[in-house]
Coordinates of C-alpha atoms in Angstrom, one line a residue:
M1 CA -14.5 65.3 24.7
Y2 CA -14.7 62.7 22.4
S3 CA -11.4 63.4 20.0
E4 CA -9.6 62.7 23.7
Q5 CA -11.5 59.5 23.8
L6 CA -10.7 58.7 20.5
M7 CA -7.1 59.2 21.3
M8 CA -7.1 57.2 24.2
L9 CA -8.1 54.4 22.6
L10 CA -5.7 54.5 20.1
A11 CA -3.4 54.4 23.2
V12 CA -4.8 51.4 24.7
F13 CA -4.6 49.6 21.0
E14 CA -1.3 51.0 20.8
R15 CA 0.0 49.5 23.9
A16 CA -2.1 45.8 23.0
A17 CA -0.1 46.4 19.3
L18 CA 3.3 46.9 21.5
M19 CA 1.6 43.3 23.2
L20 CA 0.6 41.7 20.1
M21 CA 4.0 42.2 18.5
T22 CA 6.0 41.1 21.4
L23 CA 3.8 37.8 21.3
F24 CA 4.5 37.3 17.5
L25 CA 8.0 37.8 17.5
L26 CA 7.9 34.9 20.2
T27 CA 6.2 32.5 18.3
R28 CA 9.0 32.4 15.6
T29 CA 11.1 31.3 18.5
Q30 CA 11.3 27.2 19.0
L31 CA 11.4 27.4 22.3
F32 CA 8.4 29.2 22.5
Q33 CA 6.5 27.4 19.7
S34 CA 7.2 24.3 21.6
I35 CA 5.8 24.9 24.7
V36 CA 3.1 26.8 23.2
K37 CA 2.0 23.2 21.3
K38 CA 2.4 21.0 24.3
T39 CA -0.9 20.0 25.6
H40 CA 1.2 18.6 28.8
R41 CA 3.7 21.4 30.2
R42 CA 6.6 20.9 32.1
P43 CA 6.2 23.0 35.9
V44 CA 9.3 24.9 34.6
E45 CA 7.5 26.0 31.0
T46 CA 4.4 26.9 32.6
A47 CA 6.3 29.0 35.0
M48 CA 7.9 31.1 31.9
I49 CA 4.7 31.5 30.3
S50 CA 3.1 32.9 33.7
S51 CA 6.2 35.4 34.1
L52 CA 5.4 37.1 30.3
F53 CA 2.1 37.6 31.3
I54 CA 2.4 38.7 34.5
L55 CA 5.2 40.9 32.5
F56 CA 3.1 42.3 29.8
A57 CA 0.4 42.7 33.3
V58 CA 2.7 45.1 35.3
F59 CA 4.5 46.3 32.4
S60 CA 1.0 47.8 31.3
T61 CA 0.7 49.4 34.5
Y62 CA 4.0 51.4 34.3
T63 CA 2.7 52.5 30.5
G64 CA -0.9 53.7 31.8
L65 CA -2.0 56.9 30.8
N66 CA -2.9 58.7 33.5
V67 CA -6.6 60.5 33.2
D68 CA -8.2 62.1 36.4
G69 CA -6.2 59.8 38.2
S70 CA -6.7 56.4 36.9
L71 CA -4.8 54.7 34.3
V72 CA -5.6 53.8 30.8
N73 CA -3.7 50.3 30.2
V74 CA -4.0 47.3 29.2
R75 CA -4.0 44.9 32.4
I76 CA -7.0 43.3 31.7
I77 CA -6.3 42.5 28.5
A78 CA -3.2 40.3 29.6
V79 CA -5.0 38.6 32.4
L80 CA -7.7 37.2 30.6
S81 CA -5.5 36.7 27.7
G82 CA -2.8 34.5 29.3
G83 CA -5.2 32.5 31.3
I84 CA -7.8 32.0 28.6
I85 CA -4.9 30.2 26.5
F86 CA -2.7 28.6 28.9
G87 CA -5.2 28.2 32.0
P88 CA -5.3 28.7 35.6
W89 CA -1.3 28.2 36.3
V90 CA -1.1 31.4 34.4
G91 CA -4.5 33.7 34.5
I92 CA -4.4 33.5 38.7
P93 CA -1.2 34.4 39.2
A94 CA -1.0 37.4 36.8
G95 CA -4.3 38.5 37.9
I96 CA -3.3 38.7 41.6
I97 CA -0.1 40.1 41.2
A98 CA -1.0 42.8 39.0
G99 CA -4.0 43.6 40.9
I100 CA -2.0 43.8 44.3
H101 CA 1.2 46.0 42.0
R102 CA -1.7 48.5 40.8
Y103 CA -3.3 49.2 44.3
L104 CA 0.2 49.6 45.9
I105 CA 2.3 51.6 43.4
D106 CA -1.1 54.2 44.3
V107 CA -2.8 52.7 47.7
D108 CA -5.3 55.8 47.6
G109 CA -6.2 56.0 44.0
P110 CA -9.6 56.5 43.7
T111 CA -9.5 53.3 40.5
S112 CA -6.9 51.0 42.8
V113 CA -9.3 49.2 44.4
A114 CA -11.8 48.3 41.8
C115 CA -8.8 47.7 39.6
L116 CA -7.4 45.4 42.2
I117 CA -11.1 43.5 42.7
T118 CA -11.2 43.2 39.4
S119 CA -7.6 41.9 38.3
I120 CA -7.9 38.9 40.7
F121 CA -11.7 38.3 38.6
A122 CA -10.3 38.6 35.3
G123 CA -7.7 35.9 36.3
L124 CA -10.4 33.9 37.8
L125 CA -13.0 34.1 35.0
A126 CA -10.3 33.4 32.5
T127 CA -9.8 30.3 34.4
W128 CA -13.0 29.6 34.5
I129 CA -13.6 30.0 30.1
H130 CA -10.4 28.1 29.7
C131 CA -11.8 24.8 31.6
K132 CA -15.4 25.3 30.5
C133 CA -15.5 26.6 27.2
A134 CA -14.4 25.4 23.8
K135 CA -11.6 26.5 22.0
K136 CA -13.1 27.6 18.9
N137 CA -14.9 30.5 21.4
Y138 CA -11.7 31.2 23.4
A139 CA -11.4 34.7 20.9
L140 CA -15.2 35.7 21.3
L141 CA -15.2 34.9 25.0
G142 CA -12.3 36.6 25.7
I143 CA -13.7 40.0 24.3
L144 CA -16.9 39.5 25.8
A145 CA -15.2 38.4 29.2
G146 CA -12.8 41.8 28.8
M147 CA -16.1 43.9 28.2
C148 CA -17.9 42.5 31.3
C149 CA -14.3 42.8 33.3
E150 CA -13.8 46.7 32.3
M151 CA -17.7 47.2 33.0
L152 CA -17.6 45.9 36.3
T153 CA -14.4 47.9 37.1
M154 CA -16.5 51.2 36.2
V155 CA -19.1 50.1 38.5
L156 CA -16.8 49.6 41.5
I157 CA -15.0 52.8 40.9
V158 CA -18.2 54.6 41.1
V159 CA -19.6 52.2 44.5
L160 CA -16.2 52.4 45.9
S161 CA -15.0 55.8 45.6
H162 CA -16.1 58.9 48.3
N163 CA -15.9 61.4 45.5
K164 CA -18.4 60.7 43.1
V165 CA -18.5 63.7 40.9
Q166 CA -14.3 62.7 40.6
A167 CA -15.3 58.3 40.0
Y168 CA -17.9 59.7 37.7
N169 CA -15.6 62.1 35.8
I170 CA -13.1 59.3 35.4
V171 CA -16.1 56.9 34.3
S172 CA -17.0 59.0 31.5
H173 CA -14.0 59.7 30.2
I174 CA -12.0 56.4 30.6
S175 CA -14.9 53.6 30.3
F176 CA -15.6 53.7 25.5
P177 CA -11.1 53.3 25.1
M178 CA -10.9 51.2 27.8
I179 CA -14.5 48.9 27.3
V180 CA -13.9 49.2 23.3
G181 CA -9.9 48.6 24.3
T182 CA -11.1 44.3 25.1
L183 CA -11.8 43.7 21.0
S184 CA -7.6 43.5 20.9
I185 CA -8.0 40.1 23.5
G186 CA -9.7 38.6 20.6
L187 CA -6.2 39.3 18.5
I188 CA -4.1 37.9 20.6
I189 CA -5.8 35.1 21.2
K190 CA -6.2 34.0 17.8
L191 CA -2.3 35.0 16.8
V192 CA -1.4 32.2 19.8
Q193 CA -3.9 29.9 18.8
D194 CA -3.2 29.9 15.2
L195 CA 0.4 29.2 16.0
D196 CA -1.0 25.4 16.8
E197 CA -3.6 25.4 14.6
E198 CA -1.0 26.4 11.2
K199 CA 1.1 23.3 12.1
D200 CA -2.0 20.8 12.1
L201 CA -3.0 22.2 9.0
I202 CA 0.0 21.8 7.6
A203 CA 0.7 18.5 9.0
A204 CA -2.7 17.6 7.2
Q205 CA -1.9 18.9 3.9
Q206 CA 1.2 16.8 3.7
A207 CA -0.7 14.1 5.6
K208 CA -3.3 13.9 2.2
L209 CA -0.2 14.8 -0.4
A210 CA 1.6 11.7 1.1
L211 CA -1.4 9.5 0.7
D212 CA -2.3 10.8 -2.6
I213 CA 1.2 9.7 -3.6
A214 CA 0.5 6.2 -1.9
N215 CA -2.2 6.0 -3.6
K216 CA -1.4 6.8 -7.3
T217 CA 2.0 4.7 -7.1
L218 CA 0.5 1.4 -5.2
P219 CA -0.1 -0.5 -8.1
Y220 CA 3.5 0.0 -9.7
F221 CA 5.0 -1.1 -6.6
R222 CA 3.3 -4.6 -6.6
I223 CA 5.1 -4.3 -10.3
N224 CA 8.3 -3.3 -8.9
T225 CA 10.5 -2.7 -12.1
R226 CA 12.3 -0.5 -13.6
H227 CA 9.4 0.9 -15.6
A228 CA 6.8 0.7 -12.9
L229 CA 9.5 2.3 -10.6
Q230 CA 9.6 5.2 -13.0
K231 CA 6.0 5.9 -13.0
V232 CA 6.4 6.5 -9.0
C233 CA 9.0 8.9 -9.5
S234 CA 7.1 11.0 -11.7
I235 CA 3.9 11.1 -10.1
I236 CA 6.3 12.0 -6.5
R237 CA 7.9 14.5 -9.0
F238 CA 4.7 15.9 -10.1
Y239 CA 3.2 17.1 -6.5
T240 CA 6.2 18.0 -4.7
G241 CA 6.9 20.2 -8.1
A242 CA 10.8 18.7 -8.1
D243 CA 12.9 19.0 -10.8
A244 CA 14.1 15.0 -10.6
V245 CA 13.1 12.4 -8.7
A246 CA 15.1 9.3 -8.2
I247 CA 14.6 5.9 -6.0
T248 CA 17.8 3.5 -5.4
N249 CA 18.7 0.7 -3.8
T250 CA 21.6 0.1 -1.5
Q251 CA 23.6 0.1 -4.5
D252 CA 22.7 1.7 -7.8
V253 CA 20.1 3.6 -8.7
R254 CA 17.0 1.6 -10.3
A255 CA 14.8 5.1 -11.6
Y256 CA 15.3 8.6 -12.1
V257 CA 12.6 10.6 -13.4
G258 CA 13.8 14.6 -14.2
R259 CA 15.9 17.0 -15.6
G260 CA 18.9 14.7 -17.3
E261 CA 17.1 12.1 -17.6
E262 CA 18.2 10.6 -20.7
Q263 CA 21.5 10.0 -18.8
F264 CA 19.5 7.6 -16.8
L265 CA 17.8 6.1 -19.3
D266 CA 20.1 2.7 -20.4
A267 CA 22.8 3.4 -18.2
H268 CA 24.1 1.6 -15.3
H269 CA 24.7 4.2 -12.4
K270 CA 26.3 3.9 -8.8
I271 CA 25.0 5.2 -6.0
S272 CA 26.5 8.5 -4.7
Q273 CA 28.7 9.1 -1.7
M274 CA 25.9 11.2 0.0
T275 CA 23.6 8.6 -1.2
R276 CA 26.1 6.1 0.4
Q277 CA 25.6 7.9 4.2
A278 CA 21.9 8.3 4.2
V279 CA 22.0 4.7 3.5
E280 CA 25.0 3.8 6.0
S281 CA 23.9 6.2 8.5
G282 CA 19.8 5.8 8.1
E283 CA 19.0 9.6 8.3
Q284 CA 18.0 11.9 6.2
I285 CA 20.1 14.1 4.1
I286 CA 19.1 17.9 3.4
S287 CA 21.3 20.1 1.5
N288 CA 20.0 23.4 0.4
N289 CA 23.3 24.8 -1.0
L290 CA 24.0 21.9 -3.8
N291 CA 26.1 22.4 -6.5
V292 CA 25.7 19.4 -8.7
H293 CA 24.6 18.7 -12.1
N294 CA 23.1 22.0 -11.8
F295 CA 20.5 20.9 -8.8
H296 CA 21.1 22.9 -5.4
S297 CA 18.6 21.1 -3.3
L298 CA 18.3 17.9 -2.5
L299 CA 16.4 15.8 0.2
I300 CA 17.7 11.8 0.8
I301 CA 15.5 9.8 2.7
P302 CA 16.5 6.3 3.7
L303 CA 13.5 3.3 2.7
W304 CA 13.1 0.4 5.0
E305 CA 12.0 -3.2 5.0
N306 CA 12.3 -5.5 7.3
G307 CA 14.2 -2.8 9.9
E308 CA 17.3 -2.3 7.4
V309 CA 17.9 0.4 4.8
S310 CA 16.8 -1.1 1.7
G311 CA 17.3 2.4 -0.5
T312 CA 16.7 5.6 -0.8
L313 CA 14.1 8.0 -2.5
K314 CA 16.2 11.3 -3.4
I315 CA 14.4 14.6 -4.4
F316 CA 15.9 17.1 -6.5
Y317 CA 15.4 20.9 -6.9
C318 CA 16.9 23.3 -9.1
Q319 CA 16.9 26.5 -6.9
P320 CA 18.7 27.0 -3.3
D321 CA 16.6 26.4 0.4
R322 CA 13.8 24.7 -1.1
I323 CA 14.3 21.8 1.5
R324 CA 11.7 23.1 3.8
M325 CA 10.0 21.9 6.8
S326 CA 6.5 21.4 5.4
L327 CA 8.7 19.0 2.7
R328 CA 10.4 17.6 4.9
E329 CA 8.0 16.1 7.0
M330 CA 5.5 15.5 4.1
A331 CA 8.8 13.6 2.4
I332 CA 9.1 11.5 6.2
G333 CA 5.4 10.1 6.0
L334 CA 5.9 9.4 2.4
S335 CA 9.1 7.7 2.7
Q336 CA 7.6 5.4 5.9
I337 CA 4.2 4.8 3.1
I338 CA 7.0 3.5 0.5
S339 CA 8.6 1.4 2.5
T340 CA 5.4 -0.2 3.7
Q341 CA 4.3 -0.9 0.0
M342 CA 8.0 -1.8 -0.6
E343 CA 7.4 -4.6 2.1
V344 CA 4.2 -6.1 1.5
S345 CA 4.7 -6.3 -2.5
R346 CA 7.8 -8.0 -1.8
I347 CA 5.9 -10.2 0.6
E348 CA 3.2 -10.6 -1.9
Q349 CA 6.0 -11.7 -4.9
L350 CA 7.4 -14.1 -2.1
K351 CA 4.0 -15.3 -1.4
Q352 CA 3.6 -16.0 -5.4
M353 CA 7.1 -17.6 -5.6
A354 CA 6.1 -19.8 -3.1
S355 CA 2.8 -20.7 -4.4
K356 CA 4.3 -21.2 -8.0
A357 CA 6.5 -23.5 -6.8
E358 CA 4.4 -25.9 -4.5
F359 CA 2.4 -25.5 -7.8
S360 CA 5.1 -27.1 -9.8
A361 CA 6.0 -29.3 -7.0
L362 CA 2.3 -31.0 -7.5
Q363 CA 2.5 -30.3 -11.4
S364 CA 5.6 -32.7 -11.3
K365 CA 4.2 -35.0 -9.1
I366 CA 1.2 -36.0 -11.8
N367 CA 4.0 -37.0 -15.0
P368 CA 5.3 -40.1 -12.8
H369 CA 1.9 -40.9 -11.7
F370 CA 0.2 -41.3 -15.0
L371 CA 3.2 -42.9 -16.5
F372 CA 3.7 -45.9 -14.1
N373 CA -0.7 -46.5 -14.6
A374 CA 0.0 -46.0 -18.1
L375 CA 2.9 -48.9 -18.2
N376 CA 0.6 -51.2 -16.4
A377 CA -1.8 -51.0 -18.9
I378 CA 0.4 -51.8 -21.6
S379 CA 1.9 -54.0 -20.3
T380 CA -1.6 -56.3 -19.8
L381 CA -2.0 -56.1 -23.7
I382 CA 2.1 -57.3 -24.4
R383 CA 1.3 -61.1 -24.4
I384 CA -2.6 -61.1 -25.2
R385 CA -3.0 -57.9 -28.1
P386 CA 1.0 -57.2 -28.8
D387 CA -0.4 -54.9 -31.7
D388 CA -2.6 -53.2 -29.7
A389 CA 0.1 -52.7 -27.1
R390 CA 2.5 -51.2 -29.7
Q391 CA 0.4 -48.6 -30.9
L392 CA -0.8 -47.9 -27.3
I393 CA 3.0 -47.4 -26.8
A394 CA 3.2 -45.1 -29.6
N395 CA 0.3 -43.0 -28.3
L396 CA 2.1 -42.9 -25.0
A397 CA 5.2 -41.4 -26.8
D398 CA 3.5 -39.2 -28.3
F399 CA 1.6 -38.3 -25.3
L400 CA 4.6 -38.0 -23.1
R401 CA 6.7 -36.0 -25.7
Y402 CA 4.0 -33.3 -26.2
N403 CA 3.9 -32.2 -22.6
L404 CA 7.8 -32.9 -22.0
E405 CA 8.2 -30.1 -24.8
R406 CA 5.4 -27.5 -23.3
D407 CA 7.0 -24.2 -21.5
V408 CA 3.7 -22.7 -20.5
E409 CA 2.2 -23.1 -17.5
L410 CA -1.5 -23.2 -18.7
I411 CA -2.9 -24.9 -21.9
D412 CA -6.8 -24.7 -23.4
I413 CA -9.1 -27.2 -22.0
Q414 CA -9.4 -28.2 -25.6
E415 CA -6.0 -29.5 -25.3
E416 CA -6.4 -30.4 -22.1
I417 CA -9.7 -32.5 -23.4
Q418 CA -7.4 -34.3 -26.3
Q419 CA -4.6 -36.0 -23.8
V420 CA -7.7 -37.5 -21.9
R421 CA -8.7 -38.6 -24.9
D422 CA -5.7 -40.4 -25.5
Y423 CA -5.3 -41.7 -21.8
V424 CA -9.1 -43.1 -22.6
A425 CA -7.9 -44.9 -25.2
I426 CA -5.0 -46.4 -23.1
E427 CA -7.9 -47.3 -20.7
Q428 CA -10.1 -48.8 -23.0
A429 CA -7.7 -50.9 -24.5
R430 CA -7.2 -52.5 -21.2
F431 CA -11.0 -52.8 -19.6
D432 CA -13.2 -53.0 -22.9
P433 CA -15.7 -53.7 -22.7
K434 CA -16.3 -52.8 -19.6
L435 CA -15.4 -49.0 -20.3
E436 CA -17.4 -46.4 -21.9
V437 CA -16.4 -43.0 -22.1
V438 CA -18.8 -40.4 -23.4
F439 CA -17.2 -37.2 -24.1
D440 CA -19.5 -33.6 -24.1
I441 CA -17.8 -30.8 -24.7
D442 CA -18.9 -27.3 -25.4
D443 CA -16.7 -25.1 -28.1
V444 CA -15.0 -23.2 -25.7
H445 CA -11.4 -22.0 -24.5
P446 CA -10.2 -21.2 -20.7
R447 CA -6.6 -22.0 -19.8
V448 CA -6.4 -24.7 -17.2
P449 CA -3.2 -26.4 -15.9
C450 CA -1.7 -29.1 -17.9
L451 CA -2.8 -32.9 -16.5
L452 CA -5.9 -31.7 -14.6
I453 CA -8.5 -33.4 -15.6
Q454 CA -6.8 -37.0 -16.9
P455 CA -6.6 -37.8 -13.2
L456 CA -10.2 -37.3 -12.7
V457 CA -10.6 -39.4 -15.1
E458 CA -8.4 -42.0 -14.2
N459 CA -9.7 -41.7 -10.5
A460 CA -13.3 -42.5 -12.0
I461 CA -12.0 -45.5 -13.8
L462 CA -9.5 -47.4 -11.6
H463 CA -11.7 -46.5 -7.9
G464 CA -15.0 -46.7 -10.0
I465 CA -15.6 -48.9 -13.1
Q466 CA -12.7 -51.2 -12.4
P467 CA -14.2 -52.8 -8.5
S468 CA -17.5 -52.6 -10.4
R469 CA -19.0 -56.2 -11.5
V470 CA -20.8 -54.6 -14.4
T471 CA -20.1 -52.3 -17.3
G472 CA -19.8 -48.3 -16.4
K473 CA -19.8 -45.4 -17.6
V474 CA -17.9 -42.5 -17.7
L475 CA -19.2 -39.3 -18.7
I476 CA -16.7 -35.6 -19.1
S477 CA -18.7 -32.9 -19.7
V478 CA -17.3 -29.7 -20.2
K479 CA -19.9 -27.1 -20.4
K480 CA -20.3 -22.8 -20.6
S481 CA -22.4 -21.4 -17.9
V482 CA -23.6 -17.9 -17.1
D483 CA -20.1 -16.6 -15.1
N484 CA -17.8 -19.5 -15.7
V485 CA -17.2 -22.9 -17.3
V486 CA -18.4 -26.0 -15.2
I487 CA -16.0 -29.2 -15.8
T488 CA -17.9 -32.2 -14.2
I489 CA -16.4 -36.1 -14.9
T490 CA -19.5 -38.7 -13.2
D491 CA -19.1 -42.6 -13.1
T492 CA -21.6 -44.8 -12.6
G493 CA -18.6 -47.1 -10.9
V494 CA -19.4 -48.1 -7.2
G495 CA -19.0 -44.9 -6.1
I496 CA -17.1 -42.5 -3.4
D497 CA -17.1 -42.9 0.3
Q498 CA -17.9 -39.9 2.7
Q499 CA -14.8 -40.5 4.7
T500 CA -12.0 -40.1 1.5
I501 CA -14.7 -36.9 0.5
D502 CA -14.0 -35.2 4.6
K503 CA -9.9 -36.2 4.0
L504 CA -9.7 -34.3 1.3
Y505 CA -11.4 -31.4 2.2
Q506 CA -9.3 -31.6 5.5
G507 CA -5.8 -32.5 3.3
K508 CA -5.3 -36.0 5.0
I509 CA -6.2 -38.2 2.2
D510 CA -4.3 -41.4 1.7
S511 CA -1.2 -41.8 -0.4
H512 CA -3.2 -43.8 -3.0
R513 CA -5.4 -41.2 -3.8
I514 CA -3.0 -38.9 -4.9
G515 CA -4.0 -38.1 -8.7
L516 CA -7.3 -36.6 -6.5
N517 CA -5.7 -34.6 -3.6
N518 CA -3.1 -33.4 -6.5
V519 CA -6.1 -31.9 -8.9
H520 CA -7.7 -30.7 -5.1
Q521 CA -4.9 -28.6 -4.1
R522 CA -3.2 -27.1 -7.7
L523 CA -7.2 -25.8 -8.2
L524 CA -6.8 -24.3 -4.5
L525 CA -3.7 -23.0 -5.0
L526 CA -4.6 -21.7 -9.2
F527 CA -8.7 -20.7 -8.7
G528 CA -9.3 -20.2 -4.4
D529 CA -12.0 -23.0 -5.5
G530 CA -11.0 -26.9 -5.3
L531 CA -13.0 -30.3 -6.1
H532 CA -16.8 -30.0 -5.8
I533 CA -17.1 -34.4 -5.0
C534 CA -20.9 -35.6 -4.6
R535 CA -22.1 -39.0 -4.3
L536 CA -24.4 -40.7 -6.6
E537 CA -27.2 -43.3 -5.9
Q538 CA -24.5 -45.2 -8.4
G539 CA -21.3 -43.3 -8.9
T540 CA -20.0 -40.1 -8.4
T541 CA -19.6 -36.6 -9.1
M542 CA -17.1 -34.6 -9.5
K543 CA -17.0 -31.3 -10.4
F544 CA -14.8 -27.8 -10.6
Y545 CA -15.2 -24.2 -12.3
V546 CA -12.8 -22.2 -13.9
K547 CA -13.3 -18.6 -15.8
E548 CA -13.5 -18.4 -19.5
Q549 CA -10.4 -15.8 -20.9
D550 CA -12.0 -12.9 -23.0

C-alpha cells in the first residue's frame, strides 16, 4: 500500500513539475514577464492569465491518475497558485470552471461533487489570501491552503458518498499523495514571485552601483579638467569591469582610460562616426559584435545638459556580448547622474565666474576713488608746503605702481597694512596735527584683497575725524583670535548714524559712501561675512574677520 501511495505522490509531483516547467518557460518570454510585473493589468491581459490557469486545472483533470473511481491530480494546485498570485479574476474563474468540468466528466462518480465544491472553495480561499495577506507569506499560505482544501475533499468524499466502504477506501489510498503534493504550490508561487523580485533586486543593485560611482566621481566633476575626467573614467571602469571607458563632448574625446590609453595621452582625437550618431540622435548605441581596436562590445550613452546632448559616456569590452540588460540599465541611471553632476558643475563654475567678475568690478572702482581723494590731499599742499607735496607725489606714485604691478587677487595682510601706512602718510600731511593714527598689528599673515582696509581708514578720517572740531584718533588693529584674525578700525570722530548702517546692510547706501559699501560687498563675496559696524559714545568701530591660512 505504501509503495502505491509513493508512486501516486511521485505522479502528483510529476504533473506539478510539468506545470512548473511550463510556467518557467513562459517567464522567460518578454510578454509574460511584462504582464506578471504589472500592478494594474488590462482586462485582456488578466483574461490571458486566467485562461492559462484554467487550462492548467482542466488539463490536470484529464491527466489525473484513476484510483478506485477517483482522480489523483493537481487541479487544486493550479487553482490556488493562480488565485493567490494573480487575484480573484484568475482564482475564482479557474475554481468554478475546473470544478464544473470535473463534475461533468464524471457526474455520478464517487468524488465528483466533493471535487466541485472544493475547487470552487479553493478559488475563493486563494482570492482571500491574495487580498488579505502579505506577499511574502503567499508560498507558505498556499501550501497550507492546499492541504486544507485536500483534507476538505477527503471529508466531503466520505460525507457525501452513498457507499461508505468505497469512500473510505478511496480516501485511504489518495489522501496522503494529494495532501503532500500541495507542497508544489509553494514552488510555483515562488517561481512567479522571484521573477518580479529578481528585477527589483537587480534594479536595486544597479541603482546602488550607480550611486557609488556618482559619489566617487562628484569631486572630479567639480574640477572638470581633462585629468579630473580621466579619474572619472577610471572609477567607472573599476565598477563596471570594463576594458576601457571614455568621456567625450560633441566634437572630441575629453578623457580615455584603459586599453590603448597611451594613444590618447597627448593626442587630439575627434569622436567616431558611431559616437556622432549617438550625439545627433540622443539615443543609446549598443554593439555586441564590434571589431574595432580589439574591442568587441561597446555601449555609448548620451550625456545631457539643458535638454541637449553635451557629450557621451562610452564603455568598451574586449569580449563580445558583454552589454547585457543589467549593465544597460545601470548605465542609463549613471548617465543621468553624470549629466546632472556636469550641469551642476557648470552652474557652479558660472556662479564662480560671475562672483569673480563682480569682485573684480568692485575692486576696480576703488583705484580711481582712492586716487581722487589722494590728489585732493596733495593739491592742498602744493601751495603751502610744496616740498611735502613733492614727497607725497613720490609716495603716491610708488603706491599706485605697486598696485598696478600686482597680478594676484589676494595679498598678505602685512602688505595691505603697508599700503594703509602710505595712505595715512598722505592724509596726515593734510590734517596734521588734528589727526593721530595708531597701528596695533599682530604678526599674522592671512591673505586679503588689495585695498580692503584703506577705504575703511579713509572713511574714518573723512567722515569721522574731519567733521569733528577736536583732534581725532584712528586705531588700526589686526589681532589674532582663536579661530580667525580680527581687523578693527576705530575712530573718535563724530560717529556714523544708524540710518547709514541700516542702508549698508540693505544694499541701499548713498553714493558718497562708495568705499564703505565696496568693502562690505567684497567681504560678502569672498568670505560670506561683511562688515560689523558699531556706534560708540564717541566715534565708530568697524570690524571684520578673516581666516588665517596654515
